[in-house]
């Protein structure tokens, strides 16, 4: 659930980036795009090389001892008081909303609360803290947006993706039917209940294809590998991209001129 | 003979879910019904400050639960003072026995029932039939389900899994009603048959939506008037309810009622709202001679002992969580195999049946949070699902599990896998080495990844990890910054 309205800080000189394990191994270009977008806004990005995973996979599977151990290993990585930005609503939600409960009544409670307080979803940070202005350099394109459930409900940033895409003058954004419905990823849910997850992603791909867009962007790599993976497997004309990669490419990143 | 839920093996969730997913009729019926309910709810709250109202509803329920033992004592005193007899039941069987004993004393052979999920939980119809007492459901949806010898597939709309054609066919087979697509005609026909039963019934059994401690009032929300008839026409009315349904004052009912009807069916108010405060008084012309309330525990007192699980008991049974659940919309209510399906069922049934029997329910969720977002009393359903997953595998030594059947899903292999995962991810060096290896060996990555690739292609490992890309990027920018 989205918590109380957060007060956005003024733009800091530096931020920490927590890259998340899915971005790290499957979509590193999205993480790099996030870094480059932040740097273009004049922010120095600190990337602690000792970071691994937020602990969510074990947490949602019920293995809280394991989740706590892995999460604890991340708590030391952000010693200075800079904001921590995360290119994912899901991992951001884990750190922001679940760390306090996970470390409640432990010696790490204060540090976990401090980290949680500083966590921001990266696109939210770009829009509402950096107040980014995007100059679209790309060819006319049509995309559909899929906001992850955690970005929508845990981080409360459902309006951010459409607002950023709305700044791109050559991009037409299509709204899918039942936009608020889950794509069926849910971490281990996808393999514990494959038939239910499969039915969900099947309808999600259909809803996205029905928009007429041939590509979609999303805030989260879980949704991305689920939706794009099903579209590929079922030979649907739909490809996906992390929203950060898309924004960077359209505004002067790979293959374009710098804005 | 109605089907006893005891005949359903809750553990067989997967085959039932699979069958429902492969049944286009079931998929269509649920999708259509849920889409309608979602938009009706949205419309009903349009001119309200929903978030404030939800907070108010949550607070009313929390306040009542914080004083539950005291309020139950007060409720009993007030009810008795009003002439209503109060019975306490530890579990469903005991509650069934209490109802049956009242029927036996009154030599009652025919029971008419208003809608009551607690009576489903008790398996009351089955019990009464075994004791030679006819129990007839009078709520239209429950009546259809009973004709079909099924159990409800939704807590508010028990026959939502059937479309008009299926209902017409069923009524034709079981009652000789002419086949028709006309809902009005079918409803009128059912009503005609039920009216006769009401006149002949010896006892009426109903549920309770709110029991008010201060005044000793039993509140009953309904749309068909069958609740009014059930509680007034027969000479004896027996209400059954869970012990958590008590609220302190009459003022507490207003926000809960406003939330309940809008969340459930998108109605600003139901057609009937009954407030029952006594049996027939000497100067009154109608109403039952005897009114009873059976307060059923059935595991609730144990849930009450735990500060986190306690939130489960806030529920006012509106069904909004299932209406908005993407899993429920795909598999329907029967797949769960439990009295309460959907998200509320997943967090409540483990307490009623134990975690061993219900082991597949807490995991059958993508934790999308739609249920928690719409819950009118702000039950943190996703958090409770995670808690039950933890209990299922005894996964947290800081918070020892306490739900019956905890640890029954723990497998040595899985526990070992998570220990390995922990070993890899608690050290930045091990992780970097491991991921460096994995990305270098990406050509060897398997194309098939078990259940994942049944519906999706396998995600491909990147050539280089973000850790490596960042190093390179920082070198280009002139030296590492961290």
Short mmCIF file of N, CA, C and O in Angstrom, two decimals, chain A residues 1 21 24-26 28 31-32 35-36 39 44-47 49-53 55 57-66 68-70 73-74 98 106 149 153 178 181-182 185-186 189-200 203 225-226 229-230 232-233, chain B residues 13-14 18 21 27 31 35 326 330-331 360 363-370 372-373 383 386 389-390 393 395-398 410 414-415 418-419 421-422 425-426 428 431-432 435 451-457 460-462 464-467 469-471 473 477 481-482:
data_model
loop_
_atom_site.label_atom_id
_atom_site.label_comp_id
_atom_site.label_asym_id
_atom_site.label_seq_id
_atom_site.Cartn_x
_atom_site.Cartn_y
_atom_site.Cartn_z
N UNK A 1 0.85 -1.20 0.00
CA UNK A 1 0.00 0.00 0.00
C UNK A 1 0.88 1.23 0.00
O UNK A 1 1.87 1.29 0.70
N UNK A 21 19.22 -7.20 -8.27
CA UNK A 21 19.88 -8.35 -8.90
C UNK A 21 19.36 -8.64 -10.31
O UNK A 21 20.10 -9.08 -11.18
N UNK A 24 20.95 -6.20 -12.55
CA UNK A 24 22.37 -6.51 -12.59
C UNK A 24 22.68 -7.60 -13.62
O UNK A 24 23.60 -7.46 -14.42
N UNK A 25 21.88 -8.66 -13.59
CA UNK A 25 22.20 -9.82 -14.41
C UNK A 25 21.46 -9.90 -15.74
O UNK A 25 21.95 -10.51 -16.68
N UNK A 26 20.26 -9.32 -15.79
CA UNK A 26 19.46 -9.48 -17.00
C UNK A 26 19.32 -8.20 -17.81
O UNK A 26 19.30 -8.22 -19.04
N UNK A 28 21.24 -4.96 -17.35
CA UNK A 28 22.18 -3.97 -16.80
C UNK A 28 22.12 -2.63 -17.53
O UNK A 28 22.38 -1.59 -16.95
N UNK A 31 20.02 -0.18 -15.74
CA UNK A 31 20.68 0.43 -14.60
C UNK A 31 21.64 1.52 -15.04
O UNK A 31 21.68 2.61 -14.45
N UNK A 32 22.38 1.23 -16.10
CA UNK A 32 23.34 2.21 -16.61
C UNK A 32 22.61 3.44 -17.16
O UNK A 32 23.05 4.58 -16.95
N UNK A 35 21.72 5.59 -14.33
CA UNK A 35 22.90 6.34 -13.86
C UNK A 35 23.17 7.53 -14.78
O UNK A 35 23.39 8.66 -14.33
N UNK A 36 23.10 7.28 -16.08
CA UNK A 36 23.40 8.35 -17.03
C UNK A 36 22.36 9.46 -16.99
O UNK A 36 22.70 10.64 -17.11
N UNK A 39 23.18 11.43 -13.92
CA UNK A 39 24.40 12.24 -14.12
C UNK A 39 24.12 13.43 -15.01
O UNK A 39 24.65 14.52 -14.79
N UNK A 44 25.97 13.17 -8.89
CA UNK A 44 27.00 12.14 -8.86
C UNK A 44 26.37 10.86 -8.31
O UNK A 44 25.67 10.89 -7.29
N UNK A 45 26.60 9.74 -9.01
CA UNK A 45 25.96 8.49 -8.61
C UNK A 45 26.99 7.57 -7.96
O UNK A 45 28.01 7.22 -8.58
N UNK A 46 26.74 7.20 -6.72
CA UNK A 46 27.62 6.26 -6.01
C UNK A 46 27.04 4.87 -6.14
O UNK A 46 25.86 4.65 -5.84
N UNK A 47 27.86 3.94 -6.64
CA UNK A 47 27.39 2.57 -6.82
C UNK A 47 28.25 1.65 -5.95
O UNK A 47 29.35 1.25 -6.36
N UNK A 49 30.02 -1.32 -4.83
CA UNK A 49 30.28 -2.56 -5.57
C UNK A 49 29.95 -3.82 -4.76
O UNK A 49 29.87 -4.91 -5.30
N UNK A 50 29.75 -3.67 -3.45
CA UNK A 50 29.47 -4.85 -2.62
C UNK A 50 27.98 -5.20 -2.59
O UNK A 50 27.58 -6.15 -1.93
N UNK A 51 27.16 -4.43 -3.31
CA UNK A 51 25.70 -4.71 -3.26
C UNK A 51 25.35 -6.00 -3.99
O UNK A 51 26.00 -6.39 -4.96
N UNK A 52 24.31 -6.69 -3.50
CA UNK A 52 23.88 -7.94 -4.13
C UNK A 52 22.39 -7.91 -4.44
O UNK A 52 21.97 -7.60 -5.55
N UNK A 53 21.56 -8.21 -3.44
CA UNK A 53 20.12 -8.34 -3.65
C UNK A 53 19.43 -7.78 -2.42
O UNK A 53 19.98 -7.81 -1.32
N UNK A 55 16.89 -8.93 -0.92
CA UNK A 55 16.40 -9.99 -0.04
C UNK A 55 14.96 -10.41 -0.31
O UNK A 55 14.45 -11.35 0.31
N UNK A 57 13.33 -12.10 -2.71
CA UNK A 57 12.91 -13.46 -3.09
C UNK A 57 12.72 -14.38 -1.87
O UNK A 57 11.73 -15.12 -1.79
N UNK A 58 13.64 -14.31 -0.93
CA UNK A 58 13.50 -15.15 0.26
C UNK A 58 12.38 -14.65 1.16
O UNK A 58 11.64 -15.43 1.75
N UNK A 59 12.24 -13.33 1.21
CA UNK A 59 11.21 -12.74 2.07
C UNK A 59 9.82 -13.20 1.66
O UNK A 59 9.04 -13.68 2.48
N UNK A 60 9.50 -13.08 0.38
CA UNK A 60 8.15 -13.45 -0.06
C UNK A 60 7.97 -14.96 -0.10
O UNK A 60 6.85 -15.45 -0.20
N UNK A 61 9.07 -15.70 -0.04
CA UNK A 61 8.95 -17.16 0.03
C UNK A 61 8.84 -17.66 1.46
O UNK A 61 8.72 -18.86 1.70
N UNK A 62 8.92 -16.75 2.42
CA UNK A 62 8.76 -17.14 3.82
C UNK A 62 10.06 -17.42 4.54
O UNK A 62 10.06 -17.66 5.73
N UNK A 63 11.19 -17.37 3.83
CA UNK A 63 12.49 -17.64 4.46
C UNK A 63 13.07 -16.32 4.99
O UNK A 63 13.99 -15.74 4.42
N UNK A 64 12.50 -15.88 6.09
CA UNK A 64 12.83 -14.55 6.59
C UNK A 64 14.21 -14.48 7.24
O UNK A 64 14.83 -13.42 7.24
N UNK A 65 14.69 -15.58 7.79
CA UNK A 65 16.06 -15.57 8.33
C UNK A 65 17.05 -15.28 7.20
O UNK A 65 17.96 -14.46 7.36
N UNK A 66 16.85 -15.94 6.06
CA UNK A 66 17.74 -15.76 4.92
C UNK A 66 17.59 -14.34 4.35
O UNK A 66 18.58 -13.69 4.02
N UNK A 68 16.66 -11.68 5.93
CA UNK A 68 17.23 -10.72 6.88
C UNK A 68 18.75 -10.68 6.76
O UNK A 68 19.37 -9.61 6.80
N UNK A 69 19.36 -11.86 6.59
CA UNK A 69 20.82 -11.91 6.48
C UNK A 69 21.30 -11.18 5.24
O UNK A 69 22.26 -10.39 5.28
N UNK A 70 20.62 -11.41 4.11
CA UNK A 70 21.03 -10.77 2.86
C UNK A 70 20.73 -9.27 2.92
O UNK A 70 21.55 -8.44 2.50
N UNK A 73 23.28 -7.37 4.88
CA UNK A 73 24.53 -7.14 4.17
C UNK A 73 24.46 -5.88 3.30
O UNK A 73 25.49 -5.31 2.93
N UNK A 74 23.25 -5.42 2.97
CA UNK A 74 23.12 -4.20 2.16
C UNK A 74 23.11 -2.94 3.04
O UNK A 74 23.41 -1.84 2.56
N UNK A 98 9.26 -2.90 3.69
CA UNK A 98 9.38 -4.14 4.46
C UNK A 98 10.62 -4.24 5.35
O UNK A 98 10.63 -5.00 6.29
N UNK A 106 15.42 -5.73 16.37
CA UNK A 106 16.77 -6.30 16.23
C UNK A 106 17.75 -5.14 16.40
O UNK A 106 17.36 -3.97 16.30
N UNK A 149 2.85 -3.64 -10.01
CA UNK A 149 1.96 -3.53 -8.85
C UNK A 149 2.67 -2.87 -7.67
O UNK A 149 2.08 -2.11 -6.93
N UNK A 153 1.39 0.28 -5.95
CA UNK A 153 0.73 0.18 -4.65
C UNK A 153 1.66 0.31 -3.46
O UNK A 153 1.24 0.75 -2.39
N UNK A 178 -7.61 -2.64 -18.33
CA UNK A 178 -7.29 -3.19 -17.00
C UNK A 178 -5.82 -2.92 -16.64
O UNK A 178 -5.09 -3.82 -16.24
N UNK A 181 -4.24 -4.20 -13.43
CA UNK A 181 -4.17 -5.62 -13.09
C UNK A 181 -2.75 -6.17 -13.21
O UNK A 181 -2.01 -5.83 -14.12
N UNK A 182 -2.43 -7.05 -12.29
CA UNK A 182 -1.12 -7.69 -12.21
C UNK A 182 -0.82 -8.50 -13.47
O UNK A 182 -1.69 -9.12 -14.05
N UNK A 185 3.48 -12.02 -12.59
CA UNK A 185 4.86 -12.43 -12.25
C UNK A 185 4.94 -12.91 -10.80
O UNK A 185 4.95 -14.10 -10.54
N UNK A 186 4.98 -11.99 -9.87
CA UNK A 186 4.92 -12.37 -8.45
C UNK A 186 6.07 -13.22 -7.96
O UNK A 186 5.92 -14.00 -7.02
N UNK A 189 5.86 -17.06 -7.30
CA UNK A 189 4.49 -17.39 -7.69
C UNK A 189 4.44 -17.95 -9.11
O UNK A 189 3.72 -18.90 -9.40
N UNK A 190 5.25 -17.35 -10.00
CA UNK A 190 5.24 -17.75 -11.41
C UNK A 190 5.64 -19.21 -11.61
O UNK A 190 5.22 -19.85 -12.58
N UNK A 191 6.45 -19.73 -10.71
CA UNK A 191 6.85 -21.15 -10.85
C UNK A 191 6.11 -22.07 -9.89
O UNK A 191 5.98 -23.26 -10.14
N UNK A 192 5.60 -21.51 -8.79
CA UNK A 192 4.81 -22.35 -7.87
C UNK A 192 3.40 -22.58 -8.40
O UNK A 192 2.79 -23.60 -8.15
N UNK A 193 2.88 -21.59 -9.09
CA UNK A 193 1.52 -21.68 -9.64
C UNK A 193 1.58 -21.29 -11.12
O UNK A 193 0.99 -20.30 -11.54
N UNK A 194 2.32 -22.09 -11.92
CA UNK A 194 2.57 -21.68 -13.30
C UNK A 194 1.30 -21.53 -14.13
O UNK A 194 1.21 -20.64 -14.98
N UNK A 195 0.29 -22.36 -13.86
CA UNK A 195 -0.91 -22.28 -14.70
C UNK A 195 -1.69 -20.99 -14.46
O UNK A 195 -2.20 -20.37 -15.38
N UNK A 196 -1.73 -20.55 -13.19
CA UNK A 196 -2.44 -19.29 -12.88
C UNK A 196 -1.64 -18.11 -13.42
O UNK A 196 -2.17 -17.22 -14.08
N UNK A 197 -0.34 -18.13 -13.15
CA UNK A 197 0.54 -17.06 -13.62
C UNK A 197 0.49 -16.97 -15.15
O UNK A 197 0.44 -15.88 -15.73
N UNK A 198 0.49 -18.14 -15.80
CA UNK A 198 0.44 -18.20 -17.26
C UNK A 198 -0.85 -17.59 -17.81
O UNK A 198 -0.83 -16.85 -18.80
N UNK A 199 -1.97 -17.89 -17.13
CA UNK A 199 -3.25 -17.32 -17.57
C UNK A 199 -3.25 -15.80 -17.42
O UNK A 199 -3.78 -15.07 -18.25
N UNK A 200 -2.59 -15.33 -16.36
CA UNK A 200 -2.56 -13.89 -16.12
C UNK A 200 -1.70 -13.17 -17.16
O UNK A 200 -2.11 -12.15 -17.72
N UNK A 203 -3.34 -12.88 -20.62
CA UNK A 203 -4.31 -11.80 -20.77
C UNK A 203 -3.63 -10.43 -20.77
O UNK A 203 -4.10 -9.49 -21.40
N UNK A 225 10.46 -9.36 -17.82
CA UNK A 225 10.84 -10.69 -18.31
C UNK A 225 9.63 -11.61 -18.41
O UNK A 225 9.61 -12.52 -19.23
N UNK A 226 8.60 -11.32 -17.62
CA UNK A 226 7.38 -12.11 -17.68
C UNK A 226 6.58 -11.79 -18.94
O UNK A 226 6.26 -12.68 -19.74
N UNK A 229 8.71 -12.17 -22.14
CA UNK A 229 8.99 -13.60 -22.30
C UNK A 229 7.80 -14.36 -22.84
O UNK A 229 7.93 -15.24 -23.70
N UNK A 230 6.60 -14.00 -22.36
CA UNK A 230 5.40 -14.68 -22.86
C UNK A 230 5.09 -14.25 -24.29
O UNK A 230 4.71 -15.08 -25.13
N UNK A 232 7.20 -13.37 -26.52
CA UNK A 232 8.16 -14.04 -27.40
C UNK A 232 7.79 -15.51 -27.61
O UNK A 232 7.74 -16.01 -28.72
N UNK A 233 7.47 -16.16 -26.48
CA UNK A 233 7.14 -17.59 -26.55
C UNK A 233 5.87 -17.82 -27.38
O UNK A 233 5.78 -18.79 -28.13
N UNK B 13 -5.60 -28.14 -4.61
CA UNK B 13 -5.84 -26.82 -5.21
C UNK B 13 -5.39 -26.76 -6.67
O UNK B 13 -6.11 -26.26 -7.53
N UNK B 14 -4.21 -27.29 -6.95
CA UNK B 14 -3.66 -27.16 -8.31
C UNK B 14 -4.54 -27.77 -9.39
O UNK B 14 -4.84 -27.11 -10.38
N UNK B 18 -6.32 -25.58 -12.27
CA UNK B 18 -6.01 -25.89 -13.67
C UNK B 18 -7.30 -26.14 -14.46
O UNK B 18 -7.48 -25.64 -15.57
N UNK B 21 -9.12 -22.91 -15.09
CA UNK B 21 -8.45 -22.09 -16.10
C UNK B 21 -8.72 -22.61 -17.50
O UNK B 21 -8.87 -21.85 -18.45
N UNK B 27 -14.28 -19.13 -16.88
CA UNK B 27 -13.46 -17.91 -17.02
C UNK B 27 -14.34 -16.73 -17.39
O UNK B 27 -14.23 -15.65 -16.82
N UNK B 31 -15.03 -13.46 -15.02
CA UNK B 31 -14.46 -12.21 -15.52
C UNK B 31 -15.55 -11.17 -15.67
O UNK B 31 -15.41 -10.03 -15.23
N UNK B 35 -15.65 -7.85 -13.37
CA UNK B 35 -15.54 -6.54 -14.03
C UNK B 35 -16.71 -5.65 -13.63
O UNK B 35 -16.53 -4.47 -13.32
N UNK B 326 -6.80 -10.90 -9.11
CA UNK B 326 -6.57 -11.48 -10.43
C UNK B 326 -6.48 -13.00 -10.41
O UNK B 326 -6.73 -13.64 -11.43
N UNK B 330 -9.37 -15.75 -12.26
CA UNK B 330 -8.97 -16.81 -13.18
C UNK B 330 -9.46 -18.18 -12.74
O UNK B 330 -9.86 -18.99 -13.55
N UNK B 331 -9.40 -18.46 -11.44
CA UNK B 331 -9.69 -19.83 -10.99
C UNK B 331 -11.08 -19.98 -10.40
O UNK B 331 -11.57 -21.10 -10.23
N UNK B 360 -1.24 -24.75 0.09
CA UNK B 360 -1.07 -24.11 -1.23
C UNK B 360 -1.73 -22.75 -1.33
O UNK B 360 -1.53 -22.03 -2.31
N UNK B 363 0.54 -19.26 -0.92
CA UNK B 363 1.47 -19.01 -2.03
C UNK B 363 0.74 -18.68 -3.33
O UNK B 363 1.36 -18.22 -4.29
N UNK B 364 -0.58 -18.93 -3.37
CA UNK B 364 -1.32 -18.72 -4.62
C UNK B 364 -1.68 -17.26 -4.80
O UNK B 364 -2.84 -16.90 -4.97
N UNK B 365 -0.66 -16.41 -4.73
CA UNK B 365 -0.87 -14.97 -4.86
C UNK B 365 0.39 -14.35 -5.42
O UNK B 365 1.49 -14.71 -5.02
N UNK B 366 0.23 -13.39 -6.34
CA UNK B 366 1.40 -12.69 -6.86
C UNK B 366 1.76 -11.52 -5.94
O UNK B 366 2.66 -10.76 -6.26
N UNK B 367 1.04 -11.40 -4.81
CA UNK B 367 1.24 -10.28 -3.87
C UNK B 367 1.08 -8.94 -4.59
O UNK B 367 1.81 -8.00 -4.32
N UNK B 368 0.12 -8.89 -5.50
CA UNK B 368 -0.06 -7.67 -6.28
C UNK B 368 -0.62 -6.54 -5.44
O UNK B 368 -0.49 -5.37 -5.78
N UNK B 369 -1.30 -6.90 -4.34
CA UNK B 369 -1.77 -5.88 -3.42
C UNK B 369 -3.13 -5.28 -3.74
O UNK B 369 -3.59 -4.39 -3.03
N UNK B 370 -3.80 -5.79 -4.79
CA UNK B 370 -5.12 -5.24 -5.13
C UNK B 370 -6.11 -5.44 -3.99
O UNK B 370 -6.94 -4.58 -3.71
N UNK B 372 -5.53 -5.66 -0.66
CA UNK B 372 -5.27 -4.74 0.44
C UNK B 372 -5.68 -3.32 0.09
O UNK B 372 -6.11 -2.55 0.94
N UNK B 373 -5.55 -2.99 -1.19
CA UNK B 373 -5.87 -1.64 -1.64
C UNK B 373 -7.37 -1.34 -1.54
O UNK B 373 -7.76 -0.20 -1.30
N UNK B 383 0.62 -8.65 3.50
CA UNK B 383 1.55 -8.88 4.61
C UNK B 383 1.17 -10.15 5.37
O UNK B 383 2.04 -10.90 5.82
N UNK B 386 2.33 -13.17 3.46
CA UNK B 386 3.76 -13.39 3.66
C UNK B 386 4.00 -14.02 5.03
O UNK B 386 4.81 -14.94 5.18
N UNK B 389 3.19 -17.61 4.76
CA UNK B 389 4.24 -18.33 4.02
C UNK B 389 5.41 -18.63 4.96
O UNK B 389 5.99 -19.71 4.92
N UNK B 390 5.73 -17.65 5.78
CA UNK B 390 6.80 -17.84 6.76
C UNK B 390 6.44 -18.95 7.73
O UNK B 390 7.26 -19.83 8.02
N UNK B 393 6.83 -22.55 6.39
CA UNK B 393 8.16 -23.14 6.26
C UNK B 393 9.01 -22.93 7.53
O UNK B 393 10.20 -23.21 7.52
N UNK B 395 10.13 -20.18 8.80
CA UNK B 395 11.26 -19.47 8.19
C UNK B 395 11.85 -18.33 8.99
O UNK B 395 12.69 -17.61 8.46
N UNK B 396 11.42 -18.13 10.22
CA UNK B 396 11.91 -16.96 10.94
C UNK B 396 12.13 -17.28 12.41
O UNK B 396 11.18 -17.36 13.18
N UNK B 397 13.39 -17.42 12.80
CA UNK B 397 13.63 -17.81 14.20
C UNK B 397 13.32 -16.68 15.17
O UNK B 397 13.13 -16.91 16.35
N UNK B 398 13.25 -15.44 14.67
CA UNK B 398 12.91 -14.32 15.56
C UNK B 398 11.42 -14.28 15.88
O UNK B 398 11.00 -13.73 16.88
N UNK B 410 7.75 -27.02 4.76
CA UNK B 410 9.20 -26.91 4.71
C UNK B 410 9.80 -28.16 4.09
O UNK B 410 9.51 -29.27 4.51
N UNK B 414 14.45 -27.30 -0.41
CA UNK B 414 14.20 -25.88 -0.60
C UNK B 414 14.95 -25.06 0.45
O UNK B 414 15.54 -24.02 0.13
N UNK B 415 14.93 -25.54 1.69
CA UNK B 415 15.63 -24.82 2.76
C UNK B 415 17.12 -24.72 2.43
O UNK B 415 17.76 -23.69 2.65
N UNK B 418 17.76 -22.10 -0.25
CA UNK B 418 17.75 -20.73 0.27
C UNK B 418 18.99 -20.45 1.11
O UNK B 418 19.48 -19.33 1.13
N UNK B 419 19.51 -21.47 1.78
CA UNK B 419 20.77 -21.26 2.52
C UNK B 419 21.91 -20.97 1.56
O UNK B 419 22.76 -20.12 1.80
N UNK B 421 21.53 -19.62 -1.41
CA UNK B 421 21.25 -18.26 -1.92
C UNK B 421 21.78 -17.22 -0.94
O UNK B 421 22.38 -16.23 -1.32
N UNK B 422 21.56 -17.50 0.33
CA UNK B 422 22.03 -16.59 1.38
C UNK B 422 23.56 -16.48 1.37
O UNK B 422 24.13 -15.39 1.46
N UNK B 425 24.67 -14.33 -1.48
CA UNK B 425 24.28 -12.92 -1.49
C UNK B 425 24.66 -12.14 -0.23
O UNK B 425 24.36 -10.96 -0.12
N UNK B 426 25.30 -12.81 0.75
CA UNK B 426 25.72 -12.06 1.92
C UNK B 426 27.15 -11.55 1.78
O UNK B 426 27.67 -10.90 2.67
N UNK B 428 29.60 -9.50 -1.00
CA UNK B 428 29.74 -8.81 -2.28
C UNK B 428 30.77 -9.50 -3.17
O UNK B 428 30.58 -9.59 -4.38
N UNK B 431 29.37 -12.81 -4.55
CA UNK B 431 28.34 -12.48 -5.54
C UNK B 431 28.97 -12.02 -6.86
O UNK B 431 28.60 -12.47 -7.94
N UNK B 432 29.98 -11.14 -6.75
CA UNK B 432 30.61 -10.62 -7.98
C UNK B 432 31.33 -11.71 -8.74
O UNK B 432 31.24 -11.80 -9.96
N UNK B 435 28.56 -13.97 -10.30
CA UNK B 435 27.87 -13.37 -11.44
C UNK B 435 28.82 -13.18 -12.62
O UNK B 435 28.42 -13.26 -13.77
N UNK B 451 8.99 -24.73 -14.92
CA UNK B 451 7.64 -24.15 -15.06
C UNK B 451 7.69 -22.79 -15.74
O UNK B 451 6.74 -22.39 -16.40
N UNK B 452 8.80 -22.08 -15.59
CA UNK B 452 8.88 -20.73 -16.17
C UNK B 452 8.71 -20.78 -17.69
O UNK B 452 7.94 -20.01 -18.26
N UNK B 453 9.43 -21.67 -18.34
CA UNK B 453 9.43 -21.68 -19.80
C UNK B 453 8.22 -22.42 -20.39
O UNK B 453 8.11 -22.52 -21.60
N UNK B 454 7.33 -22.92 -19.51
CA UNK B 454 6.09 -23.49 -20.05
C UNK B 454 5.29 -22.37 -20.75
O UNK B 454 4.59 -22.60 -21.71
N UNK B 455 5.39 -21.16 -20.21
CA UNK B 455 4.59 -20.06 -20.77
C UNK B 455 5.45 -18.89 -21.27
O UNK B 455 4.93 -17.93 -21.79
N UNK B 456 6.77 -18.97 -21.07
CA UNK B 456 7.62 -17.83 -21.43
C UNK B 456 8.95 -18.34 -21.96
O UNK B 456 9.37 -19.43 -21.59
N UNK B 457 9.59 -17.51 -22.76
CA UNK B 457 10.96 -17.86 -23.11
C UNK B 457 11.85 -17.54 -21.91
O UNK B 457 11.47 -16.77 -21.03
N UNK B 460 17.54 -14.02 -20.81
CA UNK B 460 18.95 -14.26 -21.15
C UNK B 460 19.87 -13.42 -20.27
O UNK B 460 19.64 -12.22 -20.09
N UNK B 461 20.86 -14.08 -19.74
CA UNK B 461 21.85 -13.37 -18.92
C UNK B 461 22.57 -12.32 -19.78
O UNK B 461 22.83 -12.56 -20.96
N UNK B 462 22.86 -11.19 -19.17
CA UNK B 462 23.59 -10.14 -19.89
C UNK B 462 25.04 -10.58 -20.10
O UNK B 462 25.55 -11.45 -19.41
N UNK B 464 27.63 -8.68 -19.57
CA UNK B 464 28.32 -8.20 -18.38
C UNK B 464 27.30 -7.62 -17.40
O UNK B 464 26.30 -7.03 -17.82
N UNK B 465 27.58 -7.78 -16.13
CA UNK B 465 26.65 -7.31 -15.11
C UNK B 465 26.72 -5.79 -14.98
O UNK B 465 27.66 -5.15 -15.47
N UNK B 466 25.71 -5.24 -14.30
CA UNK B 466 25.72 -3.80 -14.04
C UNK B 466 26.96 -3.41 -13.23
O UNK B 466 27.56 -2.35 -13.46
N UNK B 467 27.35 -4.30 -12.29
CA UNK B 467 28.57 -4.03 -11.52
C UNK B 467 29.74 -3.73 -12.46
O UNK B 467 30.50 -2.78 -12.26
N UNK B 469 29.57 -2.96 -15.79
CA UNK B 469 29.30 -1.80 -16.64
C UNK B 469 29.57 -0.49 -15.90
O UNK B 469 30.10 0.46 -16.48
N UNK B 470 29.23 -0.48 -14.62
CA UNK B 470 29.45 0.74 -13.83
C UNK B 470 30.94 1.02 -13.69
O UNK B 470 31.40 2.15 -13.85
N UNK B 471 31.72 -0.04 -13.41
CA UNK B 471 33.18 0.14 -13.32
C UNK B 471 33.74 0.79 -14.58
O UNK B 471 34.50 1.75 -14.53
N UNK B 473 32.14 2.39 -16.92
CA UNK B 473 31.58 3.74 -17.07
C UNK B 473 32.36 4.74 -16.21
O UNK B 473 32.71 5.84 -16.67
N UNK B 477 34.69 7.99 -17.07
CA UNK B 477 34.40 9.31 -16.51
C UNK B 477 35.57 9.86 -15.70
O UNK B 477 35.48 10.97 -15.20
N UNK B 481 34.05 6.23 -8.29
CA UNK B 481 33.55 7.19 -7.32
C UNK B 481 33.12 6.52 -6.02
O UNK B 481 32.63 7.17 -5.12
N UNK B 482 33.26 5.21 -5.97
CA UNK B 482 32.89 4.57 -4.70
C UNK B 482 33.69 3.30 -4.52
O UNK B 482 34.21 2.77 -5.47
#
